[in-house]
mmCIF file of C-alpha atoms in Angstrom:
data_model
loop_
_atom_site.group_PDB
_atom_site.id
_atom_site.type_symbol
_atom_site.label_atom_id
_atom_site.label_comp_id
_atom_site.label_asym_id
_atom_site.label_seq_id
_atom_site.Cartn_x
_atom_site.Cartn_y
_atom_site.Cartn_z
ATOM 1 C CA MET A 1 23.095 91.068 124.844
ATOM 2 C CA ASN A 2 19.676 89.514 125.466
ATOM 3 C CA SER A 3 18.086 92.011 123.106
ATOM 4 C CA LYS A 4 20.471 91.075 120.285
ATOM 5 C CA PHE A 5 19.833 87.377 120.919
ATOM 6 C CA ASP A 6 16.063 87.925 120.860
ATOM 7 C CA ASN A 7 16.372 89.785 117.545
ATOM 8 C CA ILE A 8 18.299 86.860 116.051
ATOM 9 C CA VAL A 9 15.810 84.303 117.364
ATOM 10 C CA ASP A 10 12.862 86.333 116.044
ATOM 11 C CA ASN A 11 14.392 86.800 112.576
ATOM 12 C CA LYS A 12 12.833 84.326 110.125
ATOM 13 C CA TRP A 13 15.972 84.077 107.978
ATOM 14 C CA TRP A 14 18.142 83.206 110.981
ATOM 15 C CA GLN A 15 15.528 80.674 112.022
ATOM 16 C CA GLU A 16 15.658 79.061 108.599
ATOM 17 C CA ILE A 17 19.465 78.951 108.633
ATOM 18 C CA ALA A 18 19.429 77.389 112.100
ATOM 19 C CA VAL A 19 16.965 74.715 110.935
ATOM 20 C CA VAL A 20 19.074 73.891 107.871
ATOM 21 C CA VAL A 21 22.302 73.685 109.888
ATOM 22 C CA PHE A 22 20.658 71.525 112.546
ATOM 23 C CA SER A 23 18.987 69.121 110.108
ATOM 24 C CA PHE A 24 22.036 68.898 107.816
ATOM 25 C CA THR A 25 24.202 68.076 110.824
ATOM 26 C CA ILE A 26 21.810 65.281 111.827
ATOM 27 C CA TYR A 27 21.785 64.056 108.241
ATOM 28 C CA THR A 28 25.591 63.900 107.950
ATOM 29 C CA LEU A 29 25.976 62.257 111.366
ATOM 30 C CA LYS A 30 23.977 59.256 110.192
ATOM 31 C CA SER A 31 26.245 58.869 107.164
ATOM 32 C CA ASP A 32 29.764 57.479 106.881
ATOM 33 C CA TRP A 33 32.064 60.536 107.029
ATOM 34 C CA MET A 34 34.860 58.653 105.290
ATOM 35 C CA LEU A 35 32.797 58.533 102.111
ATOM 36 C CA PHE A 36 32.660 62.364 102.014
ATOM 37 C CA SER A 37 36.334 62.535 101.078
ATOM 38 C CA TYR A 38 35.311 62.548 97.434
ATOM 39 C CA SER A 39 33.961 65.723 95.837
ATOM 40 C CA ALA A 40 31.364 63.710 93.926
ATOM 41 C CA SER A 41 30.143 62.238 97.229
ATOM 42 C CA ILE A 42 29.770 65.710 98.741
ATOM 43 C CA LEU A 43 27.775 66.955 95.754
ATOM 44 C CA MET A 44 25.515 63.924 95.747
ATOM 45 C CA GLY A 45 25.116 64.172 99.530
ATOM 46 C CA VAL A 46 23.984 67.804 99.247
ATOM 47 C CA PHE A 47 21.670 66.819 96.379
ATOM 48 C CA TYR A 48 20.219 64.001 98.507
ATOM 49 C CA TYR A 49 19.657 66.385 101.436
ATOM 50 C CA PHE A 50 18.067 68.926 99.083
ATOM 51 C CA ILE A 51 15.424 66.367 98.104
ATOM 52 C CA LEU A 52 14.719 65.683 101.789
ATOM 53 C CA TYR A 53 14.489 69.436 102.423
ATOM 54 C CA ILE A 54 12.086 69.934 99.477
ATOM 55 C CA HIS A 55 9.832 67.201 100.857
ATOM 56 C CA THR A 56 9.780 68.857 104.262
ATOM 57 C CA GLN A 57 8.960 72.267 102.780
ATOM 58 C CA PHE A 58 6.136 70.664 100.800
ATOM 59 C CA ASN A 59 4.733 69.339 104.066
ATOM 60 C CA ARG A 60 5.340 72.652 105.826
ATOM 61 C CA PHE A 61 3.658 74.986 103.338
ATOM 62 C CA ILE A 62 1.100 72.706 101.666
ATOM 63 C CA LEU A 63 0.058 70.101 104.212
ATOM 64 C CA LEU A 64 0.519 71.787 107.616
ATOM 65 C CA PRO A 65 -2.093 74.482 106.839
ATOM 66 C CA ILE A 66 -4.592 71.643 106.426
ATOM 67 C CA LEU A 67 -3.859 70.670 110.033
ATOM 68 C CA PHE A 68 -3.601 74.116 111.660
ATOM 69 C CA LYS A 69 -5.984 76.238 109.562
ATOM 70 C CA ALA A 70 -8.512 73.706 108.220
ATOM 71 C CA HIS A 71 -8.363 71.576 111.403
ATOM 72 C CA ARG A 72 -8.414 68.293 109.512
ATOM 73 C CA PRO A 73 -5.892 66.032 111.260
ATOM 74 C CA LEU A 74 -6.904 62.802 109.496
ATOM 75 C CA THR A 75 -6.528 64.419 106.060
ATOM 76 C CA TYR A 76 -3.122 65.806 107.070
ATOM 77 C CA LEU A 77 -1.969 62.410 108.361
ATOM 78 C CA PHE A 78 -3.078 60.640 105.188
ATOM 79 C CA LEU A 79 -1.405 63.154 102.873
ATOM 80 C CA THR A 80 1.772 63.157 104.980
ATOM 81 C CA LEU A 81 2.064 59.358 104.751
ATOM 82 C CA LEU A 82 1.367 59.551 101.023
ATOM 83 C CA GLY A 83 4.092 62.204 100.607
ATOM 84 C CA VAL A 84 6.586 60.104 102.584
ATOM 85 C CA PHE A 85 5.764 57.087 100.425
ATOM 86 C CA VAL A 86 6.187 59.006 97.150
ATOM 87 C CA PHE A 87 9.461 60.750 98.138
ATOM 88 C CA SER A 88 10.974 57.550 99.561
ATOM 89 C CA ILE A 89 10.269 55.763 96.284
ATOM 90 C CA ALA A 90 11.846 58.648 94.366
ATOM 91 C CA LEU A 91 14.971 58.490 96.567
ATOM 92 C CA PHE A 92 15.124 54.735 96.187
ATOM 93 C CA LYS A 93 15.093 55.098 92.398
ATOM 94 C CA ILE A 94 17.765 57.817 92.542
ATOM 95 C CA THR A 95 20.123 55.966 94.890
ATOM 96 C CA THR A 96 19.943 52.795 92.772
ATOM 97 C CA SER A 97 20.770 54.685 89.580
ATOM 98 C CA ASP A 98 24.194 54.718 87.957
ATOM 99 C CA ILE A 99 24.976 58.292 89.016
ATOM 100 C CA PHE A 100 24.937 57.292 92.687
ATOM 101 C CA SER A 101 26.989 54.144 92.104
ATOM 102 C CA LYS A 102 29.860 56.347 90.836
ATOM 103 C CA SER A 103 29.702 58.852 93.701
ATOM 104 C CA HIS A 104 31.007 56.509 96.430
ATOM 105 C CA LEU A 105 27.975 57.531 98.536
ATOM 106 C CA TYR A 106 25.627 54.991 100.101
ATOM 107 C CA GLN A 107 27.618 52.014 98.897
ATOM 108 C CA TYR A 108 26.421 49.601 101.572
ATOM 109 C CA SER A 109 23.461 47.440 100.649
ATOM 110 C CA HIS A 110 21.297 48.549 103.603
ATOM 111 C CA GLN A 111 21.866 52.213 102.606
ATOM 112 C CA ARG A 112 20.460 51.567 99.155
ATOM 113 C CA SER A 113 17.383 49.665 100.327
ATOM 114 C CA TYR A 114 13.872 51.113 100.249
ATOM 115 C CA LEU A 115 13.503 50.896 104.032
ATOM 116 C CA TYR A 116 16.622 53.036 104.488
ATOM 117 C CA GLN A 117 15.205 55.702 102.160
ATOM 118 C CA LEU A 118 11.881 55.555 103.970
ATOM 119 C CA ALA A 119 13.639 56.044 107.309
ATOM 120 C CA SER A 120 15.675 58.928 105.861
ATOM 121 C CA VAL A 121 12.560 60.720 104.640
ATOM 122 C CA LEU A 122 10.782 60.270 107.979
ATOM 123 C CA GLY A 123 13.886 61.269 109.956
ATOM 124 C CA ALA A 124 14.413 64.404 107.881
ATOM 125 C CA LEU A 125 10.748 65.325 108.203
ATOM 126 C CA VAL A 126 10.976 65.146 111.995
ATOM 127 C CA SER A 127 14.386 66.852 112.337
ATOM 128 C CA ILE A 128 13.439 69.764 110.057
ATOM 129 C CA LEU A 129 9.781 70.176 110.928
ATOM 130 C CA SER A 130 10.238 69.974 114.713
ATOM 131 C CA PRO A 131 12.403 73.122 115.137
ATOM 132 C CA ILE A 132 10.221 74.953 112.596
ATOM 133 C CA ILE A 133 7.121 74.231 114.698
ATOM 134 C CA VAL A 134 9.032 75.174 117.887
ATOM 135 C CA PHE A 135 9.998 78.544 116.356
ATOM 136 C CA LYS A 136 6.429 79.064 115.159
ATOM 137 C CA TYR A 137 4.886 78.491 118.585
ATOM 138 C CA TYR A 138 7.655 80.481 120.261
ATOM 139 C CA GLY A 139 6.676 83.454 118.110
ATOM 140 C CA ILE A 140 2.962 82.962 118.842
ATOM 141 C CA TYR A 141 3.622 82.651 122.585
ATOM 142 C CA LYS A 142 5.853 85.728 122.607
ATOM 143 C CA ARG A 143 3.288 87.830 120.754
ATOM 144 C CA GLN A 144 0.532 86.697 123.103
ATOM 145 C CA THR A 145 2.719 87.458 126.130
ATOM 146 C CA GLU A 146 3.609 90.913 124.819
ATOM 147 C CA GLU A 147 -0.038 91.635 124.026
ATOM 148 C CA THR A 148 -1.080 90.490 127.512
ATOM 149 C CA LEU A 149 1.588 92.614 129.182
ATOM 150 C CA LEU A 150 0.640 95.633 127.080
ATOM 151 C CA PHE A 151 -3.048 95.147 127.851
ATOM 152 C CA ASN A 152 -2.335 94.739 131.586
ATOM 153 C CA GLN A 153 -0.180 97.872 131.597
ATOM 154 C CA MET A 154 -2.916 99.826 129.823
ATOM 155 C CA GLN A 155 -5.416 98.604 132.417
ATOM 156 C CA LEU A 156 -3.094 99.542 135.281
ATOM 157 C CA ASN A 157 -2.558 103.021 133.850
ATOM 158 C CA LEU A 158 -6.304 103.429 133.479
ATOM 159 C CA LEU A 159 -6.914 102.271 137.048
ATOM 160 C CA LYS A 160 -4.229 104.618 138.371
ATOM 161 C CA GLY A 161 -5.779 107.457 136.411
ATOM 162 C CA GLN A 162 -9.109 106.746 138.095
ATOM 163 C CA LEU A 163 -7.672 106.194 141.580
ATOM 164 C CA ASN A 164 -5.641 109.411 141.740
ATOM 165 C CA PRO A 165 -8.624 111.794 141.321
ATOM 166 C CA HIS A 166 -10.629 109.537 143.644
ATOM 167 C CA PHE A 167 -8.019 109.886 146.395
ATOM 168 C CA LEU A 168 -7.674 113.606 145.732
ATOM 169 C CA PHE A 169 -11.433 114.096 146.015
ATOM 170 C CA ASN A 170 -11.647 112.248 149.347
ATOM 171 C CA THR A 171 -8.614 114.051 150.785
ATOM 172 C CA PHE A 172 -9.994 117.503 149.992
ATOM 173 C CA ASN A 173 -13.299 116.496 151.500
ATOM 174 C CA THR A 174 -11.397 115.650 154.681
ATOM 175 C CA LEU A 175 -9.554 118.969 154.566
ATOM 176 C CA TYR A 176 -12.831 120.819 154.018
ATOM 177 C CA GLY A 177 -14.408 119.144 157.045
ATOM 178 C CA ILE A 178 -11.472 120.083 159.283
ATOM 179 C CA SER A 179 -11.386 123.687 158.078
ATOM 180 C CA LEU A 180 -15.023 124.170 159.088
ATOM 181 C CA GLU A 181 -14.578 122.919 162.653
ATOM 182 C CA PHE A 182 -10.957 123.895 163.323
ATOM 183 C CA PRO A 183 -9.963 126.751 161.008
ATOM 184 C CA ASP A 184 -6.786 127.474 163.019
ATOM 185 C CA ARG A 185 -5.428 124.033 162.103
ATOM 186 C CA THR A 186 -5.991 124.485 158.383
ATOM 187 C CA PRO A 187 -2.502 125.825 157.390
ATOM 188 C CA ASP A 188 -0.681 122.853 158.963
ATOM 189 C CA LEU A 189 -3.145 120.401 157.499
ATOM 190 C CA ILE A 190 -2.740 121.917 154.047
ATOM 191 C CA MET A 191 0.970 121.214 154.370
ATOM 192 C CA LYS A 192 0.227 117.590 155.296
ATOM 193 C CA VAL A 193 -2.103 117.254 152.341
ATOM 194 C CA SER A 194 0.599 118.745 150.129
ATOM 195 C CA GLN A 195 3.021 116.050 151.297
ATOM 196 C CA LEU A 196 0.437 113.360 150.563
ATOM 197 C CA MET A 197 -0.130 114.769 147.102
ATOM 198 C CA ARG A 198 3.608 114.891 146.440
ATOM 199 C CA TYR A 199 3.996 111.211 147.306
ATOM 200 C CA GLN A 200 1.022 110.344 145.159
ATOM 201 C CA LEU A 201 2.478 112.148 142.143
ATOM 202 C CA GLU A 202 5.990 110.739 142.626
ATOM 203 C CA SER A 203 4.783 107.170 143.049
ATOM 204 C CA SER A 204 2.224 107.205 140.233
ATOM 205 C CA ASN A 205 4.903 106.561 137.592
ATOM 206 C CA LYS A 206 6.454 103.683 139.506
ATOM 207 C CA GLN A 207 5.398 100.072 139.320
ATOM 208 C CA PHE A 208 6.618 99.396 142.861
ATOM 209 C CA VAL A 209 7.715 101.506 145.817
ATOM 210 C CA SER A 210 9.429 100.570 149.056
ATOM 211 C CA LEU A 211 7.070 99.253 151.688
ATOM 212 C CA GLU A 212 8.370 101.790 154.214
ATOM 213 C CA ASP A 213 7.421 104.711 151.948
ATOM 214 C CA GLU A 214 3.941 103.333 151.453
ATOM 215 C CA LEU A 215 3.445 102.753 155.179
ATOM 216 C CA SER A 216 4.710 106.254 155.943
ATOM 217 C CA PHE A 217 2.151 107.607 153.484
ATOM 218 C CA ILE A 218 -0.622 105.582 155.153
ATOM 219 C CA ASN A 219 0.458 106.778 158.595
ATOM 220 C CA SER A 220 0.297 110.423 157.450
ATOM 221 C CA TYR A 221 -3.157 109.880 156.033
ATOM 222 C CA VAL A 222 -4.404 108.269 159.253
ATOM 223 C CA GLN A 223 -3.026 111.164 161.293
ATOM 224 C CA LEU A 224 -4.812 113.585 158.971
ATOM 225 C CA GLU A 225 -8.087 111.747 159.497
ATOM 226 C CA LYS A 226 -7.529 111.725 163.260
ATOM 227 C CA GLU A 227 -7.380 115.500 163.131
ATOM 228 C CA ARG A 228 -10.731 115.570 161.392
ATOM 229 C CA VAL A 229 -12.669 113.188 163.642
ATOM 230 C CA ASP A 230 -10.910 114.408 166.806
ATOM 231 C CA TYR A 231 -12.553 113.144 170.010
ATOM 232 C CA ARG A 232 -15.839 111.847 168.590
ATOM 233 C CA CYS A 233 -14.408 108.687 167.023
ATOM 234 C CA ASP A 234 -12.112 105.968 168.301
ATOM 235 C CA VAL A 235 -9.233 105.529 165.827
ATOM 236 C CA THR A 236 -6.650 102.763 166.244
ATOM 237 C CA TYR A 237 -3.634 102.388 163.989
ATOM 238 C CA ASP A 238 -0.933 99.787 164.520
ATOM 239 C CA CYS A 239 1.830 98.702 162.153
ATOM 240 C CA LYS A 240 4.473 96.025 162.726
ATOM 241 C CA ILE A 241 7.109 94.902 160.229
ATOM 242 C CA ASP A 242 9.675 92.153 160.842
ATOM 243 C CA ASN A 243 12.294 93.251 158.322
ATOM 244 C CA GLU A 244 12.599 96.881 157.268
ATOM 245 C CA ASN A 245 13.714 97.873 153.756
ATOM 246 C CA ALA A 246 13.249 94.279 152.581
ATOM 247 C CA TYR A 247 10.020 94.520 150.606
ATOM 248 C CA LYS A 248 8.304 96.535 147.892
ATOM 249 C CA ILE A 249 4.652 97.034 147.040
ATOM 250 C CA ALA A 250 2.512 98.551 144.309
ATOM 251 C CA PRO A 251 1.895 102.209 145.225
ATOM 252 C CA MET A 252 -1.476 103.442 146.505
ATOM 253 C CA LEU A 253 -2.712 99.861 146.829
ATOM 254 C CA LEU A 254 -3.794 99.721 150.480
ATOM 255 C CA ILE A 255 -5.039 103.265 150.907
ATOM 256 C CA THR A 256 -8.459 102.612 149.337
ATOM 257 C CA PHE A 257 -9.470 100.189 152.079
ATOM 258 C CA ILE A 258 -8.352 102.678 154.737
ATOM 259 C CA GLU A 259 -10.041 105.608 152.985
ATOM 260 C CA ASN A 260 -13.333 103.751 152.876
ATOM 261 C CA SER A 261 -13.141 102.877 156.568
ATOM 262 C CA PHE A 262 -12.827 106.555 157.511
ATOM 263 C CA LYS A 263 -15.375 107.689 154.938
ATOM 264 C CA HIS A 264 -18.102 105.364 156.209
ATOM 265 C CA GLY A 265 -16.943 104.538 159.730
ATOM 266 C CA THR A 266 -16.663 108.103 161.008
ATOM 267 C CA TYR A 267 -19.917 109.447 159.613
ATOM 268 C CA ALA A 268 -21.842 108.936 162.884
ATOM 269 C CA ILE A 269 -21.554 111.531 165.631
ATOM 270 C CA GLU A 270 -20.974 108.988 168.402
ATOM 271 C CA LYS A 271 -20.012 105.354 168.951
ATOM 272 C CA CYS A 272 -17.972 105.199 165.792
ATOM 273 C CA PHE A 273 -14.608 103.557 165.387
ATOM 274 C CA VAL A 274 -11.918 102.718 162.861
ATOM 275 C CA ARG A 275 -9.216 100.115 163.449
ATOM 276 C CA VAL A 276 -6.325 99.676 161.037
ATOM 277 C CA ILE A 277 -3.810 96.933 161.817
ATOM 278 C CA ILE A 278 -0.929 96.086 159.484
ATOM 279 C CA THR A 279 1.569 93.287 160.128
ATOM 280 C CA ILE A 280 4.364 92.022 157.880
ATOM 281 C CA LYS A 281 6.042 88.727 158.687
ATOM 282 C CA ASN A 282 8.221 86.661 156.339
ATOM 283 C CA GLY A 283 7.074 88.734 153.380
ATOM 284 C CA LEU A 284 3.365 88.243 154.064
ATOM 285 C CA LEU A 285 1.455 91.481 154.573
ATOM 286 C CA HIS A 286 -1.731 91.261 156.590
ATOM 287 C CA LEU A 287 -4.047 94.264 156.477
ATOM 288 C CA HIS A 288 -6.995 94.173 158.871
ATOM 289 C CA VAL A 289 -9.398 97.100 158.726
ATOM 290 C CA VAL A 290 -12.591 97.317 160.793
ATOM 291 C CA ASN A 291 -14.990 100.231 160.928
ATOM 292 C CA SER A 292 -18.395 100.881 162.386
ATOM 293 C CA ILE A 293 -21.458 101.318 160.199
ATOM 294 C CA PRO A 294 -23.899 104.072 161.208
ATOM 295 C CA GLU A 295 -27.587 103.273 161.315
ATOM 296 C CA LYS A 296 -28.400 106.121 158.956
ATOM 297 C CA THR A 297 -26.009 107.557 156.434
ATOM 298 C CA ASP A 298 -26.110 110.013 153.567
ATOM 299 C CA VAL A 299 -22.669 109.041 152.315
ATOM 300 C CA VAL A 300 -22.753 108.284 148.605
ATOM 301 C CA SER A 301 -20.383 105.554 147.491
ATOM 302 C CA THR A 302 -19.600 104.732 143.860
ATOM 303 C CA LYS A 303 -17.262 101.905 144.931
ATOM 304 C CA ILE A 304 -14.962 102.867 142.051
ATOM 305 C CA GLY A 305 -11.921 102.908 144.314
ATOM 306 C CA LEU A 306 -12.625 99.460 145.759
ATOM 307 C CA LYS A 307 -13.379 97.937 142.357
ATOM 308 C CA ASN A 308 -10.228 99.370 140.794
ATOM 309 C CA THR A 309 -8.062 98.251 143.707
ATOM 310 C CA ILE A 310 -9.319 94.667 143.392
ATOM 311 C CA GLU A 311 -8.580 94.759 139.640
ATOM 312 C CA ARG A 312 -5.055 96.037 140.388
ATOM 313 C CA LEU A 313 -4.553 93.205 142.876
ATOM 314 C CA ASN A 314 -5.598 90.697 140.230
ATOM 315 C CA LEU A 315 -3.336 92.197 137.574
ATOM 316 C CA ILE A 316 -0.231 92.671 139.720
ATOM 317 C CA TYR A 317 -0.380 89.846 142.238
ATOM 318 C CA GLY A 318 -2.585 87.248 140.569
ATOM 319 C CA LYS A 319 -3.042 84.368 143.007
ATOM 320 C CA ASN A 320 -0.572 85.774 145.553
ATOM 321 C CA TYR A 321 -3.222 87.507 147.610
ATOM 322 C CA LYS A 322 -6.395 86.720 149.536
ATOM 323 C CA LEU A 323 -9.091 89.313 150.162
ATOM 324 C CA ASP A 324 -12.020 88.764 152.486
ATOM 325 C CA ILE A 325 -14.656 91.490 152.944
ATOM 326 C CA GLN A 326 -17.451 91.119 155.481
ATOM 327 C CA ASP A 327 -20.332 93.556 155.674
ATOM 328 C CA ASP A 328 -23.024 93.239 158.343
ATOM 329 C CA LYS A 329 -25.340 95.710 160.028
ATOM 330 C CA ASN A 330 -22.806 96.986 162.547
ATOM 331 C CA THR A 331 -19.295 96.581 161.179
ATOM 332 C CA TYR A 332 -17.419 96.465 157.887
ATOM 333 C CA ILE A 333 -14.318 94.258 157.887
ATOM 334 C CA VAL A 334 -11.539 94.068 155.297
ATOM 335 C CA ASP A 335 -8.980 91.317 155.667
ATOM 336 C CA LEU A 336 -6.205 91.298 153.069
ATOM 337 C CA LYS A 337 -3.244 88.918 152.947
ATOM 338 C CA LEU A 338 -0.670 89.768 150.331
ATOM 339 C CA GLN A 339 2.622 88.092 149.451
ATOM 340 C CA LEU A 340 5.089 90.928 148.960
ATOM 341 C CA LYS A 341 7.926 91.091 146.475
ATOM 342 C CA LYS A 342 11.434 91.455 147.806
ATOM 343 C CA ASN A 343 13.683 94.412 147.114
ATOM 344 C CA ILE A 344 16.582 93.364 144.894
#
């Protein structure tokens, strides 16, 4: 239904018909309906409106481009006033002629005065031109909105395309590290990685996923990393949610911050730690990630994942999030507050 209505609104012919019907209705309402009982009055009334319509189209196609394309408002104003003056004089001459005196239209003295014709020309100009301009800017706004949405979607698809290999690369690095130290655990861990990959593939085509699914994915990833670092690193993971199955979130949005904390925070052999705390209260998600920074590190970071995640946050959530990243000599802290969307 909405699609059909949009097609009608976007059609230029339907727009023109709507403008004519609207302006002609306004024009007839200001006239004495009793005088339209004569066929001659109806014909002369339509002829009178046609002159008003011609004047408006002259302004629309000849003068308006001077305002919008040439950006000369004073010239447009002068020519518009001149056109109103000329057409009002022409209507005054027509309405005082013999042909109008026999049509039983505009018989009252004030209706045949010059001021009345001037007011009619100005009124018609406003009543016809106003909806035309509204339709014009509606079309411009709609095109700009569609272009913005298309551009944002293209950016999101590009970012997802970059993030998926990035996550895959880091996950296999984790699996490789575990297989070297604990080869007997490798089969089970491959199964866990397979489950992570499955979720990644299934969620990549979705704009939003349930918060519970995303948190379950994060929990599995943290458990996988715990297997890798084993006893040499202190890993803390805590998640609290006030209302289950109530919220949704963009997929693979939080994992980058957690990935980075394990990538850099667990590089040292001793005195390393990673803390991941997630709380959701009244729709506000608070992600707090802290990791240690080793004194010497050979870890190479392109920061592609972090950059892309911030761009996704901007595109999807706009001003509905706050990200604070602190980096000193000893610790790296990520503090993200995100207003979640509700499941409908």
